[in-house]
PDB file of C-alpha atoms and ligand atoms in Angstrom:
ATOM      1  CA  MET A   1       0.108  -0.062   0.000  1.00 41.00           C
ATOM      2  CA  ALA A   2       2.478   2.596   1.186  1.00 41.00           C
ATOM      3  CA  SER A   3       5.337   3.372  -1.287  1.00 47.00           C
ATOM      4  CA  THR A   4       7.544   4.828   1.485  1.00 54.00           C
ATOM      5  CA  PRO A   5      10.060   2.548   3.270  1.00 68.00           C
ATOM      6  CA  ALA A   6       9.110   0.764   6.640  1.00 79.00           C
ATOM      7  CA  ASN A   7       8.919   3.055   9.714  1.00 90.00           C
ATOM      8  CA  THR A   8      11.871   3.115  12.007  1.00 91.00           C
ATOM      9  CA  PHE A   9      11.633   0.217  14.452  1.00 94.00           C
ATOM     10  CA  ALA A  10       9.031  -1.482  12.347  1.00 93.00           C
ATOM     11  CA  GLY A  11       9.979  -4.586  10.277  1.00 92.00           C
ATOM     12  CA  ASN A  12      10.022  -8.390  10.475  1.00 91.00           C
ATOM     13  CA  TYR A  13      13.613  -8.355  11.845  1.00 94.00           C
ATOM     14  CA  LEU A  14      13.105 -10.972  14.477  1.00 96.00           C
ATOM     15  CA  ASP A  15      11.738 -14.544  14.305  1.00 97.00           C
ATOM     16  CA  ARG A  16       9.874 -14.510  17.658  1.00 97.00           C
ATOM     17  CA  ARG A  17       9.054 -18.124  17.808  1.00 97.00           C
ATOM     18  CA  ALA A  18       6.557 -17.643  20.731  1.00 97.00           C
ATOM     19  CA  GLU A  19       6.223 -21.393  21.188  1.00 97.00           C
ATOM     20  CA  ALA A  20       9.921 -21.529  22.323  1.00 97.00           C
ATOM     21  CA  ARG A  21       9.020 -19.579  25.384  1.00 97.00           C
ATOM     22  CA  ASP A  22       7.131 -22.619  26.792  1.00 97.00           C
ATOM     23  CA  ALA A  23      10.345 -24.721  27.060  1.00 97.00           C
ATOM     24  CA  VAL A  24      11.011 -24.813  30.732  1.00 94.00           C
ATOM     25  CA  ASP A  25      14.805 -25.327  30.176  1.00 96.00           C
ATOM     26  CA  TRP A  26      14.924 -22.526  27.591  1.00 98.00           C
ATOM     27  CA  ALA A  27      17.509 -20.707  29.707  1.00 98.00           C
ATOM     28  CA  ARG A  28      19.843 -23.630  30.027  1.00 97.00           C
ATOM     29  CA  GLU A  29      19.471 -24.375  25.998  1.00 97.00           C
ATOM     30  CA  ALA A  30      20.310 -20.515  25.500  1.00 98.00           C
ATOM     31  CA  ARG A  31      23.456 -20.899  27.721  1.00 98.00           C
ATOM     32  CA  GLY A  32      24.465 -24.035  26.181  1.00 97.00           C
ATOM     33  CA  ASP A  33      24.454 -22.619  22.529  1.00 97.00           C
ATOM     34  CA  SER A  34      27.579 -21.016  21.631  1.00 96.00           C
ATOM     35  CA  GLY A  35      25.842 -18.967  18.971  1.00 97.00           C
ATOM     36  CA  THR A  36      23.297 -17.340  21.375  1.00 98.00           C
ATOM     37  CA  LEU A  37      23.502 -13.535  21.156  1.00 98.00           C
ATOM     38  CA  PHE A  38      22.930 -11.837  24.526  1.00 98.00           C
ATOM     39  CA  VAL A  39      21.802  -8.241  24.204  1.00 98.00           C
ATOM     40  CA  VAL A  40      22.636  -6.321  27.530  1.00 97.00           C
ATOM     41  CA  SER A  41      20.440  -3.639  29.131  1.00 97.00           C
ATOM     42  CA  ALA A  42      20.581  -1.716  32.229  1.00 96.00           C
ATOM     43  CA  GLY A  43      17.566   0.095  33.284  1.00 94.00           C
ATOM     44  CA  LEU A  44      16.241   1.657  29.909  1.00 94.00           C
ATOM     45  CA  GLU A  45      19.690   1.924  28.451  1.00 96.00           C
ATOM     46  CA  GLN A  46      21.393  -0.766  26.216  1.00 96.00           C
ATOM     47  CA  LEU A  47      24.898  -1.838  25.705  1.00 97.00           C
ATOM     48  CA  VAL A  48      25.980  -0.501  22.262  1.00 97.00           C
ATOM     49  CA  LEU A  49      29.326  -0.074  20.230  1.00 94.00           C
ATOM     50  CA  ALA A  50      29.915   3.621  19.688  1.00 84.00           C
ATOM     51  CA  GLU A  51      32.682   3.097  17.116  1.00 80.00           C
ATOM     52  CA  PRO A  52      33.169   2.588  14.140  1.00 82.00           C
ATOM     53  CA  ALA A  53      29.649   2.300  13.315  1.00 88.00           C
ATOM     54  CA  PRO A  54      27.045   2.196  16.103  1.00 92.00           C
ATOM     55  CA  ASP A  55      25.445  -1.305  16.591  1.00 95.00           C
ATOM     56  CA  VAL A  56      24.387  -3.567  19.303  1.00 97.00           C
ATOM     57  CA  VAL A  57      27.027  -5.206  21.579  1.00 97.00           C
ATOM     58  CA  PHE A  58      26.245  -8.998  21.545  1.00 97.00           C
ATOM     59  CA  LEU A  59      27.900 -11.018  24.164  1.00 97.00           C
ATOM     60  CA  SER A  60      28.106 -14.955  24.440  1.00 97.00           C
ATOM     61  CA  ALA A  61      26.969 -17.008  27.175  1.00 97.00           C
ATOM     62  CA  GLU A  62      30.464 -17.331  28.353  1.00 95.00           C
ATOM     63  CA  HIS A  63      31.003 -13.583  28.804  1.00 96.00           C
ATOM     64  CA  PRO A  64      31.416 -12.978  32.556  1.00 94.00           C
ATOM     65  CA  LEU A  65      28.525 -10.410  32.528  1.00 95.00           C
ATOM     66  CA  VAL A  66      26.191 -13.040  31.365  1.00 96.00           C
ATOM     67  CA  HIS A  67      27.610 -15.811  33.102  1.00 94.00           C
ATOM     68  CA  ALA A  68      26.972 -14.073  36.468  1.00 92.00           C
ATOM     69  CA  LEU A  69      23.284 -13.497  35.884  1.00 95.00           C
ATOM     70  CA  ASP A  70      20.530 -15.675  37.244  1.00 95.00           C
ATOM     71  CA  ASP A  71      18.089 -17.070  34.611  1.00 96.00           C
ATOM     72  CA  GLY A  72      15.358 -14.711  36.034  1.00 95.00           C
ATOM     73  CA  SER A  73      17.222 -11.721  34.476  1.00 96.00           C
ATOM     74  CA  LEU A  74      16.943 -13.333  31.055  1.00 97.00           C
ATOM     75  CA  THR A  75      14.241 -12.861  28.423  1.00 98.00           C
ATOM     76  CA  LEU A  76      14.155 -14.806  25.183  1.00 98.00           C
ATOM     77  CA  LEU A  77      13.628 -12.247  22.254  1.00 98.00           C
ATOM     78  CA  GLY A  78      13.677 -14.761  19.581  1.00 98.00           C
ATOM     79  CA  TRP A  79      16.000 -15.513  16.622  1.00 98.00           C
ATOM     80  CA  PHE A  80      17.949 -12.530  15.205  1.00 98.00           C
ATOM     81  CA  ARG A  81      20.155 -12.784  11.983  1.00 97.00           C
ATOM     82  CA  GLY A  82      19.451 -16.409  12.447  1.00 97.00           C
ATOM     83  CA  ALA A  83      20.750 -16.833  15.946  1.00 98.00           C
ATOM     84  CA  ARG A  84      19.039 -17.299  19.278  1.00 98.00           C
ATOM     85  CA  CYS A  85      18.774 -13.762  20.929  1.00 98.00           C
ATOM     86  CA  VAL A  86      18.418 -13.189  24.735  1.00 98.00           C
ATOM     87  CA  LEU A  87      17.858  -9.997  26.544  1.00 98.00           C
ATOM     88  CA  ALA A  88      20.054  -9.870  29.753  1.00 98.00           C
ATOM     89  CA  SER A  89      19.084  -7.312  32.253  1.00 96.00           C
ATOM     90  CA  VAL A  90      22.071  -6.131  34.489  1.00 96.00           C
ATOM     91  CA  GLN A  91      22.906  -3.300  36.884  1.00 93.00           C
ATOM     92  CA  ALA A  92      24.847  -0.544  35.402  1.00 92.00           C
ATOM     93  CA  GLU A  93      27.514  -1.352  37.992  1.00 94.00           C
ATOM     94  CA  ALA A  94      27.926  -4.740  36.717  1.00 93.00           C
ATOM     95  CA  ILE A  95      28.982  -3.324  33.424  1.00 93.00           C
ATOM     96  CA  GLU A  96      31.514  -1.220  34.925  1.00 91.00           C
ATOM     97  CA  ALA A  97      32.941  -4.043  36.746  1.00 91.00           C
ATOM     98  CA  ALA A  98      33.059  -6.078  33.575  1.00 92.00           C
ATOM     99  CA  ARG A  99      34.567  -3.114  31.556  1.00 91.00           C
ATOM    100  CA  ALA A 100      37.850  -4.963  30.874  1.00 94.00           C
ATOM    101  CA  ALA A 101      36.002  -7.773  29.102  1.00 94.00           C
ATOM    102  CA  LEU A 102      34.020  -5.477  26.906  1.00 95.00           C
ATOM    103  CA  PRO A 103      35.009  -3.741  23.568  1.00 92.00           C
ATOM    104  CA  ALA A 104      36.648  -0.523  24.277  1.00 91.00           C
ATOM    105  CA  THR A 105      33.961   1.569  22.675  1.00 92.00           C
ATOM    106  CA  ALA A 106      31.080  -0.327  24.324  1.00 95.00           C
ATOM    107  CA  ARG A 107      28.825   2.016  26.293  1.00 94.00           C
ATOM    108  CA  LEU A 108      25.372   2.258  27.708  1.00 95.00           C
ATOM    109  CA  SER A 109      23.031   4.351  25.570  1.00 95.00           C
ATOM    110  CA  GLU A 110      19.396   5.326  25.143  1.00 95.00           C
ATOM    111  CA  LEU A 111      18.068   4.060  21.897  1.00 94.00           C
ATOM    112  CA  ARG A 112      16.192   7.301  20.878  1.00 89.00           C
ATOM    113  CA  PRO A 113      19.247   9.410  19.801  1.00 88.00           C
ATOM    114  CA  LEU A 114      20.907   6.474  18.347  1.00 90.00           C
ATOM    115  CA  ALA A 115      17.918   5.141  16.313  1.00 88.00           C
ATOM    116  CA  ALA A 116      18.858   6.773  12.969  1.00 85.00           C
ATOM    117  CA  GLN A 117      22.599   5.656  13.109  1.00 90.00           C
ATOM    118  CA  LEU A 118      21.840   1.981  14.035  1.00 94.00           C
ATOM    119  CA  PRO A 119      21.285  -0.653  11.171  1.00 95.00           C
ATOM    120  CA  GLU A 120      17.457  -1.028  10.854  1.00 94.00           C
ATOM    121  CA  ASP A 121      17.368  -4.408  12.155  1.00 96.00           C
ATOM    122  CA  SER A 122      19.381  -3.380  15.254  1.00 97.00           C
ATOM    123  CA  ALA A 123      17.117  -0.449  15.919  1.00 95.00           C
ATOM    124  CA  GLY A 124      14.069  -2.703  15.721  1.00 96.00           C
ATOM    125  CA  LEU A 125      15.642  -5.330  18.194  1.00 97.00           C
ATOM    126  CA  LEU A 126      16.605  -2.686  20.629  1.00 97.00           C
ATOM    127  CA  ALA A 127      13.054  -1.275  20.388  1.00 96.00           C
ATOM    128  CA  TYR A 128      11.690  -4.653  21.456  1.00 97.00           C
ATOM    129  CA  ALA A 129      14.242  -4.941  24.105  1.00 97.00           C
ATOM    130  CA  ARG A 130      13.604  -1.496  25.609  1.00 97.00           C
ATOM    131  CA  ALA A 131       9.802  -2.247  25.617  1.00 97.00           C
ATOM    132  CA  LEU A 132      10.343  -5.547  27.539  1.00 97.00           C
ATOM    133  CA  SER A 133      12.774  -3.885  29.874  1.00 96.00           C
ATOM    134  CA  TYR A 134      10.487  -1.153  30.714  1.00 96.00           C
ATOM    135  CA  TRP A 135       7.535  -3.571  31.269  1.00 97.00           C
ATOM    136  CA  ARG A 136       9.533  -5.998  33.455  1.00 96.00           C
ATOM    137  CA  SER A 137      10.856  -2.924  35.709  1.00 95.00           C
ATOM    138  CA  ARG A 138       7.157  -1.838  36.136  1.00 95.00           C
ATOM    139  CA  HIS A 139       5.716  -5.230  37.123  1.00 97.00           C
ATOM    140  CA  GLN A 140       8.048  -6.545  39.919  1.00 97.00           C
ATOM    141  CA  TYR A 141       5.071  -6.579  42.216  1.00 98.00           C
ATOM    142  CA  CYS A 142       1.678  -7.842  41.746  1.00 98.00           C
ATOM    143  CA  GLY A 143      -0.969  -5.312  40.962  1.00 97.00           C
ATOM    144  CA  VAL A 144      -3.588  -7.347  42.729  1.00 98.00           C
ATOM    145  CA  CYS A 145      -2.117  -8.278  46.061  1.00 98.00           C
ATOM    146  CA  GLY A 146       1.121  -6.590  46.180  1.00 98.00           C
ATOM    147  CA  SER A 147       3.388  -9.663  46.279  1.00 98.00           C
ATOM    148  CA  PRO A 148       6.672  -9.946  44.360  1.00 98.00           C
ATOM    149  CA  THR A 149       6.375 -11.461  40.891  1.00 98.00           C
ATOM    150  CA  ILE A 150       8.626 -13.873  39.166  1.00 97.00           C
ATOM    151  CA  ALA A 151       9.403 -14.179  35.408  1.00 96.00           C
ATOM    152  CA  THR A 152       7.869 -17.218  33.563  1.00 97.00           C
ATOM    153  CA  ARG A 153       7.449 -18.130  29.905  1.00 97.00           C
ATOM    154  CA  ALA A 154      11.074 -17.274  29.069  1.00 98.00           C
ATOM    155  CA  GLY A 155      10.545 -13.760  30.736  1.00 97.00           C
ATOM    156  CA  HIS A 156       7.212 -12.882  28.733  1.00 98.00           C
ATOM    157  CA  VAL A 157       4.973 -13.425  31.714  1.00 98.00           C
ATOM    158  CA  LEU A 158       5.422 -12.073  35.256  1.00 98.00           C
ATOM    159  CA  HIS A 159       3.597 -14.338  37.740  1.00 98.00           C
ATOM    160  CA  CYS A 160       2.497 -13.410  41.409  1.00 98.00           C
ATOM    161  CA  THR A 161       4.396 -15.578  43.791  1.00 98.00           C
ATOM    162  CA  ASN A 162       1.424 -15.427  46.356  1.00 98.00           C
ATOM    163  CA  ASP A 163      -0.216 -18.909  45.707  1.00 97.00           C
ATOM    164  CA  SER A 164      -3.708 -17.711  46.744  1.00 98.00           C
ATOM    165  CA  CYS A 165      -3.397 -14.931  44.120  1.00 98.00           C
ATOM    166  CA  GLY A 166      -1.252 -16.247  41.330  1.00 98.00           C
ATOM    167  CA  ALA A 167      -2.052 -13.250  38.811  1.00 98.00           C
ATOM    168  CA  ASP A 168      -0.250 -13.288  35.592  1.00 98.00           C
ATOM    169  CA  PHE A 169       1.024 -10.108  33.999  1.00 98.00           C
ATOM    170  CA  PHE A 170       1.898  -9.852  30.169  1.00 98.00           C
ATOM    171  CA  PRO A 171       3.733  -7.211  28.241  1.00 97.00           C
ATOM    172  CA  ARG A 172       1.540  -4.279  27.384  1.00 93.00           C
ATOM    173  CA  ILE A 173       1.379  -1.682  24.818  1.00 95.00           C
ATOM    174  CA  ASP A 174      -0.435   1.574  24.830  1.00 97.00           C
ATOM    175  CA  PRO A 175      -2.127   2.421  21.481  1.00 98.00           C
ATOM    176  CA  ALA A 176      -1.692   6.036  20.242  1.00 98.00           C
ATOM    177  CA  ILE A 177      -3.126   7.485  17.089  1.00 98.00           C
ATOM    178  CA  ILE A 178      -1.209   9.955  15.062  1.00 98.00           C
ATOM    179  CA  VAL A 179      -2.922  11.639  12.132  1.00 98.00           C
ATOM    180  CA  LEU A 180      -2.235  13.848   9.232  1.00 98.00           C
ATOM    181  CA  VAL A 181      -5.403  15.882   8.400  1.00 98.00           C
ATOM    182  CA  THR A 182      -5.801  17.649   4.979  1.00 98.00           C
ATOM    183  CA  ASP A 183      -8.525  19.959   3.981  1.00 97.00           C
ATOM    184  CA  ALA A 184     -11.110  18.684   1.472  1.00 96.00           C
ATOM    185  CA  SER A 185      -9.014  19.726  -1.499  1.00 96.00           C
ATOM    186  CA  GLY A 186      -5.984  17.783  -0.137  1.00 97.00           C
ATOM    187  CA  GLU A 187      -3.913  20.854  -0.754  1.00 97.00           C
ATOM    188  CA  ARG A 188      -3.335  21.955   2.904  1.00 98.00           C
ATOM    189  CA  ALA A 189      -2.226  19.921   5.887  1.00 98.00           C
ATOM    190  CA  LEU A 190      -3.158  20.740   9.526  1.00 98.00           C
ATOM    191  CA  LEU A 191      -0.031  20.808  11.857  1.00 97.00           C
ATOM    192  CA  GLY A 192       0.262  21.817  15.265  1.00 96.00           C
ATOM    193  CA  ARG A 193       2.810  22.796  17.969  1.00 95.00           C
ATOM    194  CA  GLN A 194       3.200  22.604  21.624  1.00 94.00           C
ATOM    195  CA  ALA A 195       4.421  25.753  23.607  1.00 92.00           C
ATOM    196  CA  VAL A 196       7.486  23.872  25.000  1.00 93.00           C
ATOM    197  CA  TRP A 197       8.805  23.275  21.555  1.00 91.00           C
ATOM    198  CA  PRO A 198      11.564  25.567  20.047  1.00 88.00           C
ATOM    199  CA  PRO A 199       9.866  28.093  17.703  1.00 90.00           C
ATOM    200  CA  GLY A 200       8.964  27.044  14.195  1.00 93.00           C
ATOM    201  CA  ARG A 201       8.454  23.337  14.842  1.00 94.00           C
ATOM    202  CA  TYR A 202       5.294  21.712  13.922  1.00 96.00           C
ATOM    203  CA  SER A 203       3.978  18.040  13.870  1.00 96.00           C
ATOM    204  CA  THR A 204       0.998  15.929  13.216  1.00 98.00           C
ATOM    205  CA  ILE A 205      -1.888  15.557  15.826  1.00 97.00           C
ATOM    206  CA  ALA A 206      -1.342  12.717  18.216  1.00 97.00           C
ATOM    207  CA  GLY A 207      -2.812  11.217  21.294  1.00 97.00           C
ATOM    208  CA  PHE A 208      -3.565   8.136  23.229  1.00 98.00           C
ATOM    209  CA  VAL A 209      -6.614   6.025  22.487  1.00 98.00           C
ATOM    210  CA  GLU A 210      -9.075   5.801  25.418  1.00 98.00           C
ATOM    211  CA  PRO A 211     -10.744   2.779  26.811  1.00 97.00           C
ATOM    212  CA  GLY A 212     -14.124   2.156  25.079  1.00 97.00           C
ATOM    213  CA  GLU A 213     -12.986   3.984  22.005  1.00 97.00           C
ATOM    214  CA  SER A 214     -12.255   2.783  18.518  1.00 97.00           C
ATOM    215  CA  LEU A 215      -9.159   4.144  16.697  1.00 98.00           C
ATOM    216  CA  GLU A 216     -11.318   6.194  14.330  1.00 97.00           C
ATOM    217  CA  ASP A 217     -13.144   7.543  17.349  1.00 97.00           C
ATOM    218  CA  GLY A 218      -9.786   8.426  18.841  1.00 98.00           C
ATOM    219  CA  VAL A 219      -8.710  10.154  15.808  1.00 98.00           C
ATOM    220  CA  ALA A 220     -11.890  12.434  15.576  1.00 97.00           C
ATOM    221  CA  ARG A 221     -11.629  13.132  19.213  1.00 97.00           C
ATOM    222  CA  GLU A 222      -8.014  14.140  19.442  1.00 97.00           C
ATOM    223  CA  VAL A 223      -8.120  16.235  16.255  1.00 97.00           C
ATOM    224  CA  PHE A 224     -11.299  18.049  17.785  1.00 96.00           C
ATOM    225  CA  GLU A 225      -9.691  18.543  21.023  1.00 96.00           C
ATOM    226  CA  GLU A 226      -6.504  19.855  19.918  1.00 96.00           C
ATOM    227  CA  THR A 227      -7.753  21.817  16.923  1.00 96.00           C
ATOM    228  CA  GLY A 228     -11.435  22.222  16.905  1.00 96.00           C
ATOM    229  CA  VAL A 229     -11.366  20.684  13.329  1.00 97.00           C
ATOM    230  CA  ARG A 230     -13.895  17.885  12.662  1.00 97.00           C
ATOM    231  CA  VAL A 231     -12.846  15.030  10.421  1.00 97.00           C
ATOM    232  CA  ALA A 232     -15.136  13.670   7.714  1.00 96.00           C
ATOM    233  CA  SER A 233     -13.161  10.453   6.969  1.00 96.00           C
ATOM    234  CA  VAL A 234     -10.294   8.493   8.462  1.00 97.00           C
ATOM    235  CA  ARG A 235      -7.901   6.049   6.663  1.00 97.00           C
ATOM    236  CA  TYR A 236      -5.293   4.044   8.273  1.00 97.00           C
ATOM    237  CA  GLN A 237      -1.863   4.261   6.788  1.00 96.00           C
ATOM    238  CA  SER A 238       0.980   2.365   8.935  1.00 95.00           C
ATOM    239  CA  SER A 239       2.237   1.931  12.360  1.00 96.00           C
ATOM    240  CA  GLN A 240       5.345   2.246  14.534  1.00 95.00           C
ATOM    241  CA  PRO A 241       6.437   0.671  17.745  1.00 95.00           C
ATOM    242  CA  TRP A 242       7.505   3.554  19.975  1.00 94.00           C
ATOM    243  CA  PRO A 243       8.951   2.046  23.084  1.00 95.00           C
ATOM    244  CA  PHE A 244       9.257   5.510  24.871  1.00 94.00           C
ATOM    245  CA  PRO A 245       8.048   3.834  27.026  1.00 95.00           C
ATOM    246  CA  SER A 246       5.343   1.659  25.541  1.00 96.00           C
ATOM    247  CA  SER A 247       3.497   3.165  22.743  1.00 96.00           C
ATOM    248  CA  LEU A 248       2.291   1.698  19.485  1.00 97.00           C
ATOM    249  CA  MET A 249       1.850   4.630  17.041  1.00 97.00           C
ATOM    250  CA  LEU A 250      -1.074   4.062  14.699  1.00 98.00           C
ATOM    251  CA  GLY A 251      -0.686   6.376  11.642  1.00 98.00           C
ATOM    252  CA  PHE A 252      -3.777   7.757   9.917  1.00 98.00           C
ATOM    253  CA  GLN A 253      -4.642  10.218   7.132  1.00 98.00           C
ATOM    254  CA  ALA A 254      -7.942  12.044   7.636  1.00 98.00           C
ATOM    255  CA  VAL A 255      -9.917  14.567   5.588  1.00 98.00           C
ATOM    256  CA  ALA A 256     -11.386  17.527   7.541  1.00 98.00           C
ATOM    257  CA  ALA A 257     -15.137  18.363   7.409  1.00 97.00           C
ATOM    258  CA  SER A 258     -14.437  21.820   8.919  1.00 93.00           C
ATOM    259  CA  HIS A 259     -11.495  24.290   8.739  1.00 92.00           C
ATOM    260  CA  GLU A 260     -11.978  26.730  11.513  1.00 95.00           C
ATOM    261  CA  ILE A 261      -9.087  26.177  14.127  1.00 94.00           C
ATOM    262  CA  ALA A 262      -9.908  26.368  17.914  1.00 92.00           C
ATOM    263  CA  HIS A 263      -7.797  24.984  20.840  1.00 82.00           C
ATOM    264  CA  ILE A 264     -10.361  23.140  22.778  1.00 82.00           C
ATOM    265  CA  ASP A 265      -8.058  21.308  25.398  1.00 84.00           C
ATOM    266  CA  GLY A 266      -5.179  23.755  25.294  1.00 85.00           C
ATOM    267  CA  GLU A 267      -2.688  21.055  24.488  1.00 87.00           C
ATOM    268  CA  LEU A 268      -1.345  22.870  21.420  1.00 93.00           C
ATOM    269  CA  GLU A 269      -0.014  26.317  21.389  1.00 93.00           C
ATOM    270  CA  ASP A 270      -0.810  26.799  17.683  1.00 94.00           C
ATOM    271  CA  ALA A 271      -2.220  24.854  14.924  1.00 96.00           C
ATOM    272  CA  GLN A 272      -2.187  25.826  11.140  1.00 96.00           C
ATOM    273  CA  TRP A 273      -3.085  24.739   7.774  1.00 97.00           C
ATOM    274  CA  PHE A 274       0.132  24.535   5.643  1.00 98.00           C
ATOM    275  CA  THR A 275       0.564  24.198   1.855  1.00 98.00           C
ATOM    276  CA  ARG A 276       3.133  22.116   0.124  1.00 98.00           C
ATOM    277  CA  GLU A 277       4.770  25.252  -0.934  1.00 97.00           C
ATOM    278  CA  GLN A 278       5.249  26.402   2.642  1.00 97.00           C
ATOM    279  CA  ILE A 279       6.646  23.285   3.743  1.00 97.00           C
ATOM    280  CA  ALA A 280       8.975  23.142   0.799  1.00 96.00           C
ATOM    281  CA  ALA A 281      10.076  26.807   1.630  1.00 96.00           C
ATOM    282  CA  GLY A 282      11.246  25.584   5.188  1.00 94.00           C
ATOM    283  CA  THR A 283       8.220  26.834   7.327  1.00 90.00           C
ATOM    284  CA  PRO A 284       7.201  24.974   9.310  1.00 94.00           C
ATOM    285  CA  MET A 285       9.987  22.801  10.506  1.00 95.00           C
ATOM    286  CA  LEU A 286       9.227  19.045  10.225  1.00 95.00           C
ATOM    287  CA  PRO A 287       9.935  16.261  12.716  1.00 92.00           C
ATOM    288  CA  PRO A 288      12.758  13.794  12.093  1.00 86.00           C
ATOM    289  CA  SER A 289      12.515  11.400   9.210  1.00 83.00           C
ATOM    290  CA  ALA A 290      12.857   8.587  11.665  1.00 79.00           C
ATOM    291  CA  SER A 291       9.250   9.511  12.993  1.00 88.00           C
ATOM    292  CA  ILE A 292       5.926   8.331  11.669  1.00 94.00           C
ATOM    293  CA  SER A 293       4.892  11.960  11.809  1.00 95.00           C
ATOM    294  CA  TYR A 294       7.356  12.715   9.085  1.00 94.00           C
ATOM    295  CA  ARG A 295       6.277   9.591   7.058  1.00 94.00           C
ATOM    296  CA  LEU A 296       2.576  10.786   7.216  1.00 97.00           C
ATOM    297  CA  ILE A 297       3.574  14.265   6.170  1.00 97.00           C
ATOM    298  CA  GLU A 298       5.832  12.843   3.462  1.00 96.00           C
ATOM    299  CA  THR A 299       3.198  10.559   1.966  1.00 96.00           C
ATOM    300  CA  TRP A 300       0.719  13.375   1.632  1.00 97.00           C
ATOM    301  CA  PHE A 301       3.371  15.830   0.276  1.00 97.00           C
ATOM    302  CA  ASN A 302       4.543  13.319  -2.285  1.00 97.00           C
ATOM    303  CA  ALA A 303       1.099  12.702  -3.593  1.00 96.00           C
ATOM    304  CA  GLY A 304       0.899  16.288  -4.882  1.00 96.00           C
ATOM    305  CA  SER A 305       4.371  17.327  -5.644  1.00 96.00           C
ATOM    306  CA  ALA A 306       6.615  16.611  -8.554  1.00 95.00           C
ATOM    307  CA  ILE A 307       9.596  16.777  -6.478  1.00 96.00           C
ATOM    308  CA  PRO A 308       9.567  14.518  -3.371  1.00 96.00           C
ATOM    309  CA  LEU A 309       9.940  15.939   0.062  1.00 96.00           C
ATOM    310  CA  GLU A 310      13.365  14.189   0.625  1.00 93.00           C
ATOM    311  CA  SER A 311      14.728  15.996  -2.614  1.00 95.00           C
ATOM    312  CA  GLN A 312      13.373  19.425  -1.428  1.00 94.00           C
ATOM    313  CA  PRO A 313      16.525  21.563  -0.614  1.00 93.00           C
ATOM    314  CA  ASN A 314      14.796  24.074   1.729  1.00 93.00           C
ATOM    315  CA  VAL A 315      12.816  21.737   3.971  1.00 93.00           C
ATOM    316  CA  GLY A 316      13.216  22.775   7.698  1.00 91.00           C
ATOM    317  CA  ARG A 317      13.859  19.988  10.263  1.00 85.00           C
ATOM    318  CA  TRP A 318      14.006  19.580  13.868  1.00 81.00           C
ATOM    319  CA  THR A 319      17.524  19.520  15.057  1.00 69.00           C
ATOM    320  CA  THR A 320      17.009  17.082  17.900  1.00 53.00           C
ATOM    321  CA  PRO A 321      14.702  13.891  17.792  1.00 46.00           C
ATOM    322  CA  ARG A 322      11.391  14.103  19.647  1.00 42.00           C
ATOM    323  CA  GLY A 323       8.284  11.926  19.714  1.00 39.00           C
TER     324      GLY A 323
HETATM  325 ZN1   ZN B 401      -0.822 -11.398  43.540  1.00 92.94          ZN
END
């Protein structure tokens, strides 16, 4: 459907083999396989190679950092580049202690500023690892009875240790819509900005889907709340995992039924209708190309321009990544 490349973090990079999570001795098998790739995370940061080209640091089962970990700190991610791949959650101090056994340029880093420099498959893998690390860190205690949880199903279920409770907790994602609204002619796009952003930056309208709401309802509500514009039709375009911390961005194109702008909920400082000519001339500044927001704008822009957005010399861009 879409002629644009896959969104950053999206792509079938990992063979998840969910059935492999049911093997009770999965961790022993992973440790016994000399080809297993261990990805290391500490909190929400991950161990990456800074030089010469940024990429994930993969450790083997024999590495002291992995060897010292208990199985409860491991999560089976799947098979990556043909090899079994396991997330190892460690303390940052353990990485410092093992410094001599690590590549000289290895360091802990947040994924977001690195995403555009990593190989696409590595960025996708780390997005998954980050989402699971966050979820596990937030479910160390049972939300029903307050007892500690333990990891089961290869780290993909956190189980309450209180036998009279026994609640299971599963990885969760928060659906959020993001939408490029055009006027009825398709010549103008509705973009908004928050007061905290540096001057000149605009982006598409976005917000979390609420319980009891369809995606289409969420699009219509968010657009109205933030801009006062009513949408007449909504069409799904593409999605993007966005593990900052646990969103799934669902990208839509919508056509407006009204054009009057009003800031109902006060979330946006400004919203305006922009033509392709304005965007090509550098105002407004667009979000980074790794974002689904940029992809949505690009798809609309290229549908009505002989010169694609990427080839426009004067397009303004945000200088730092932002969701
Ligand atoms: Zn419980």
